[in-house]
Tab-separated table of C-alpha atoms in Angstrom:
chain	number	residue	atom	x	y	z
U	1	ASP	CA	6.355	23.786	5.326
U	2	VAL	CA	3.935	25.517	2.980
U	3	VAL	CA	0.686	23.586	2.796
U	4	MET	CA	-1.044	23.580	-0.588
U	5	THR	CA	-4.758	22.869	-0.731
U	6	GLN	CA	-6.924	22.337	-3.796
U	7	SER	CA	-10.645	22.390	-4.419
U	8	PRO	CA	-12.538	20.572	-5.529
U	9	LEU	CA	-10.733	17.262	-5.156
U	10	SER	CA	-13.038	15.709	-7.731
U	11	LEU	CA	-14.459	17.539	-10.731
U	12	PRO	CA	-16.862	15.859	-13.163
U	13	VAL	CA	-16.993	17.969	-16.302
U	14	THR	CA	-19.014	18.132	-19.502
U	15	LEU	CA	-17.138	18.120	-22.790
U	16	GLY	CA	-17.016	21.591	-24.270
U	17	GLN	CA	-17.838	23.280	-20.984
U	18	PRO	CA	-15.452	25.296	-18.817
U	19	ALA	CA	-13.779	23.986	-15.679
U	20	SER	CA	-11.960	25.660	-12.828
U	21	ILE	CA	-9.661	24.403	-10.053
U	22	SER	CA	-8.644	26.421	-7.022
U	23	CYS	CA	-5.285	26.190	-5.247
U	24	ARG	CA	-4.431	27.925	-1.986
U	25	SER	CA	-1.151	28.157	-0.118
U	26	SER	CA	-0.650	28.558	3.637
U	27	LEU	CA	1.978	31.237	2.997
U	28	SER	CA	2.340	33.924	0.362
U	29	LEU	CA	4.149	32.596	-2.696
U	30	VAL	CA	5.696	35.937	-3.586
U	31	HIS	CA	9.441	35.323	-3.694
U	32	SER	CA	12.016	37.827	-2.469
U	33	ASP	CA	12.873	38.392	-6.145
U	34	GLY	CA	9.326	39.664	-6.710
U	35	ASN	CA	8.149	36.677	-8.726
U	36	THR	CA	5.459	34.193	-7.703
U	37	TYR	CA	6.420	30.588	-8.400
U	38	LEU	CA	3.186	28.673	-8.687
U	39	ASN	CA	3.051	25.752	-11.111
U	40	TRP	CA	0.233	23.587	-12.469
U	41	PHE	CA	0.691	19.993	-13.647
U	42	HIS	CA	-1.523	17.471	-15.414
U	43	GLN	CA	-1.088	13.721	-15.033
U	44	ARG	CA	-2.896	11.128	-17.073
U	45	PRO	CA	-3.171	7.559	-15.745
U	46	GLY	CA	0.052	5.651	-16.273
U	47	GLN	CA	1.963	8.728	-17.415
U	48	SER	CA	4.465	11.102	-15.895
U	49	PRO	CA	3.209	14.538	-14.895
U	50	ARG	CA	3.341	17.319	-17.455
U	51	ARG	CA	3.729	20.930	-16.476
U	52	LEU	CA	1.104	23.221	-17.952
U	53	ILE	CA	1.647	26.553	-16.228
U	54	TYR	CA	4.587	28.207	-14.476
U	55	MET	CA	4.808	31.465	-12.535
U	56	VAL	CA	1.028	31.584	-12.070
U	57	SER	CA	-0.036	32.328	-15.610
U	58	ASN	CA	2.636	31.350	-18.155
U	59	ARG	CA	1.818	28.399	-20.408
U	60	ASP	CA	4.624	25.961	-21.155
U	61	SER	CA	5.491	25.230	-24.755
U	62	GLY	CA	2.850	23.190	-26.547
U	63	VAL	CA	0.144	23.722	-23.926
U	64	PRO	CA	-3.193	24.566	-25.573
U	65	ASP	CA	-4.474	28.071	-24.995
U	66	ARG	CA	-7.683	26.734	-23.467
U	67	PHE	CA	-5.605	26.392	-20.275
U	68	SER	CA	-5.038	29.552	-18.264
U	69	GLY	CA	-3.716	30.330	-14.814
U	70	SER	CA	-4.367	33.295	-12.583
U	71	GLY	CA	-4.062	34.455	-9.009
U	72	SER	CA	-1.700	36.094	-6.592
U	73	GLY	CA	-0.314	35.799	-3.078
U	74	THR	CA	-1.990	32.699	-1.668
U	75	ASP	CA	-4.926	32.187	-4.001
U	76	PHE	CA	-4.631	30.692	-7.483
U	77	THR	CA	-6.871	29.244	-10.186
U	78	LEU	CA	-6.450	26.998	-13.205
U	79	LYS	CA	-9.154	27.331	-15.827
U	80	ILE	CA	-9.962	25.215	-18.843
U	81	SER	CA	-12.109	27.227	-21.227
U	82	ARG	CA	-13.637	24.235	-23.028
U	83	VAL	CA	-12.869	20.772	-21.692
U	84	GLU	CA	-11.729	18.172	-24.207
U	85	ALA	CA	-11.577	14.399	-23.681
U	86	GLU	CA	-7.772	14.460	-23.400
U	87	ASP	CA	-8.008	16.778	-20.390
U	88	VAL	CA	-9.120	14.025	-18.010
U	89	GLY	CA	-6.669	13.094	-15.291
U	90	ILE	CA	-5.331	14.655	-12.132
U	91	TYR	CA	-4.243	18.268	-11.815
U	92	TYR	CA	-1.717	19.361	-9.197
U	93	CYS	CA	-0.518	22.756	-8.123
U	94	MET	CA	3.001	23.100	-6.730
U	95	GLN	CA	4.767	26.012	-5.097
U	96	GLY	CA	8.323	26.809	-6.162
U	97	THR	CA	8.950	29.733	-3.833
U	98	HIS	CA	9.754	28.175	-0.470
U	99	TRP	CA	11.862	25.175	0.554
U	100	PRO	CA	10.808	22.450	0.749
U	101	ARG	CA	8.735	22.540	-2.405
U	102	THR	CA	5.208	21.236	-1.891
U	103	PHE	CA	2.389	19.924	-4.062
U	104	GLY	CA	-1.323	20.177	-3.610
U	105	PRO	CA	-3.294	16.938	-3.100
U	106	GLY	CA	-4.551	16.867	-6.682
U	107	THR	CA	-7.903	17.365	-8.387
U	108	LYS	CA	-9.302	14.460	-10.367
U	109	VAL	CA	-11.065	15.597	-13.526
U	110	ASP	CA	-13.291	13.177	-15.398
U	111	ILE	CA	-16.115	13.349	-17.889
U	112	LYS	CA	-19.704	13.297	-16.648
O	1	GLN	CA	13.967	19.036	-25.025
O	2	VAL	CA	16.059	16.992	-22.618
O	3	GLN	CA	15.200	13.306	-22.186
O	4	LEU	CA	15.476	11.824	-18.701
O	5	VAL	CA	15.689	8.110	-17.893
O	6	GLU	CA	15.622	6.821	-14.320
O	7	SER	CA	17.001	3.471	-13.229
O	8	GLY	CA	17.981	1.612	-10.091
O	9	GLY	CA	14.580	0.897	-8.611
O	10	GLY	CA	13.705	-2.477	-7.146
O	11	VAL	CA	12.757	-4.333	-4.008
O	12	VAL	CA	14.736	-3.660	-0.827
O	13	GLN	CA	14.227	-4.632	2.801
O	14	PRO	CA	13.422	-2.054	5.463
O	15	GLY	CA	16.631	-0.485	6.706
O	16	GLY	CA	18.356	-1.161	3.414
O	17	SER	CA	19.831	1.149	0.814
O	18	LEU	CA	19.280	1.832	-2.847
O	19	ARG	CA	20.849	4.222	-5.325
O	20	LEU	CA	18.710	5.666	-8.075
O	21	SER	CA	20.205	7.117	-11.235
O	22	CYS	CA	18.825	9.536	-13.789
O	23	ALA	CA	20.496	9.827	-17.183
O	24	ALA	CA	19.964	13.043	-19.105
O	25	SER	CA	20.340	13.429	-22.866
O	26	ALA	CA	21.872	16.877	-22.464
O	27	VAL	CA	23.228	19.284	-19.907
O	28	THR	CA	20.699	19.985	-17.199
O	29	TYR	CA	20.526	22.661	-14.570
O	30	GLY	CA	18.584	22.410	-11.329
O	31	MET	CA	17.173	18.919	-10.853
O	32	HIS	CA	14.391	17.521	-8.692
O	33	TRP	CA	13.422	14.114	-7.391
O	34	VAL	CA	9.673	13.676	-6.935
O	35	ARG	CA	7.951	10.502	-5.783
O	36	GLN	CA	4.469	9.078	-6.031
O	37	VAL	CA	2.943	6.208	-4.133
O	38	PRO	CA	0.933	4.269	-6.752
O	39	GLY	CA	-2.572	5.680	-6.842
O	40	LYS	CA	-1.647	8.646	-4.638
O	41	GLY	CA	-0.429	12.209	-5.111
O	42	LEU	CA	2.947	13.711	-5.926
O	43	GLU	CA	5.499	14.314	-3.167
O	44	TRP	CA	8.557	16.480	-3.734
O	45	VAL	CA	11.693	14.767	-2.396
O	46	ALA	CA	14.869	16.672	-3.197
O	47	PHE	CA	16.577	19.295	-5.353
O	48	ILE	CA	20.155	19.867	-6.447
O	49	GLY	CA	21.536	22.930	-8.143
O	50	TYR	CA	23.749	22.797	-11.220
O	51	ASP	CA	27.055	22.791	-9.348
O	52	GLY	CA	25.820	20.445	-6.640
O	53	THR	CA	26.161	22.876	-3.764
O	54	ASP	CA	22.542	24.002	-3.514
O	55	ASN	CA	20.724	20.976	-2.075
O	56	HIS	CA	17.316	20.787	-0.434
O	57	TYR	CA	15.285	17.900	0.968
O	58	ALA	CA	11.798	17.100	2.152
O	59	ASP	CA	11.587	16.661	5.904
O	60	SER	CA	10.483	13.058	5.381
O	61	VAL	CA	13.832	12.088	3.809
O	62	LYS	CA	16.278	14.543	5.350
O	63	GLY	CA	19.255	12.733	6.862
O	64	ARG	CA	18.459	9.500	4.998
O	65	PHE	CA	18.560	10.499	1.312
O	66	THR	CA	21.396	12.261	-0.500
O	67	VAL	CA	21.140	13.837	-3.936
O	68	SER	CA	24.240	14.211	-6.096
O	69	ARG	CA	25.201	14.649	-9.724
O	70	ASP	CA	28.004	14.078	-12.211
O	71	ASN	CA	27.774	16.790	-14.839
O	72	SER	CA	30.579	15.240	-16.894
O	73	LYS	CA	28.223	12.327	-17.564
O	74	ASN	CA	24.891	14.189	-17.396
O	75	MET	CA	23.877	11.971	-14.492
O	76	LEU	CA	21.799	12.593	-11.369
O	77	PHE	CA	21.689	10.287	-8.364
O	78	LEU	CA	19.595	9.690	-5.271
O	79	GLN	CA	21.249	7.656	-2.524
O	80	MET	CA	18.531	6.299	-0.277
O	81	ASP	CA	19.568	4.860	3.089
O	82	SER	CA	17.614	3.579	6.090
O	83	LEU	CA	14.681	2.869	3.817
O	84	ARG	CA	11.213	2.522	5.285
O	85	PRO	CA	8.047	0.910	3.909
O	86	GLU	CA	6.590	4.403	3.478
O	87	ASP	CA	9.373	5.188	0.969
O	88	THR	CA	7.710	2.762	-1.455
O	89	ALA	CA	6.851	4.833	-4.530
O	90	VAL	CA	7.627	5.608	-8.138
O	91	TYR	CA	10.566	8.024	-8.153
O	92	TYR	CA	10.790	10.615	-10.914
O	93	CYS	CA	13.688	12.857	-11.783
O	94	ALA	CA	12.801	16.170	-13.374
O	95	GLU	CA	14.641	19.219	-14.657
O	96	ASP	CA	13.799	22.556	-13.090
O	97	SER	CA	12.783	25.546	-15.127
O	98	THR	CA	11.582	28.852	-13.664
O	99	GLY	CA	10.636	27.493	-10.271
O	100	GLY	CA	9.306	24.059	-11.030
O	101	PRO	CA	9.937	20.692	-12.698
O	102	LEU	CA	9.466	20.948	-16.454
O	103	HIS	CA	10.936	17.829	-18.080
O	104	TRP	CA	10.185	14.549	-16.318
O	105	GLY	CA	11.469	11.014	-16.668
O	106	GLN	CA	9.213	7.957	-16.796
O	107	GLY	CA	9.942	6.997	-13.190
O	108	THR	CA	11.433	3.995	-11.432
O	109	LEU	CA	9.576	1.935	-8.821
O	110	VAL	CA	11.051	1.391	-5.380
O	111	ILE	CA	9.432	-1.177	-3.094
O	112	VAL	CA	10.524	-1.381	0.528
O	113	SER	CA	9.283	-4.624	1.967
O	114	SER	CA	10.468	-7.618	3.920
């Protein structure tokens, strides 16, 4: 199985400042169709996860443009340009290229 | 946007069975089951393609869980057999879109305990 790792696992942030989360996969996530299926999710306490980013860098509908995704192969990053209070919670990356699908362990973001 | 509602969770003894359901408000395509131990991370469980022939499972549930669907009723199911205490979790159904779960339900809690 593809192992997904994230760093840091805990990220205290200052409101209005940028934040960045790294996600690495144990195997290249480039699919045989040429696409790279790397997703990012955000989960607030007591809520279901919400997908923010699909295929590395595409924002889902309604996702603020302060969120951006980048990367290739095995190395990916989620960036928040200016953290807002509603951004606290846990962020997960998930690969959608190989079976079985696998999630990263999560990065907990809270306000300093 | 499709709405998803899970049901069927509850308390079951180790070795027992439970069938989860997921009702969709509209036609759905590929569907996932994802679970989460309270306070822990997300674990992908299973996937079923639109016509039910493309099924995949996590190693931890392979041979014990079976995913199925009834497209005439916009329903998704997860038959869970030989349940273990480590299967205790909130189970979410979610619709796939471009390689990952996009729309999620609110989850249903399964507790495996004697």
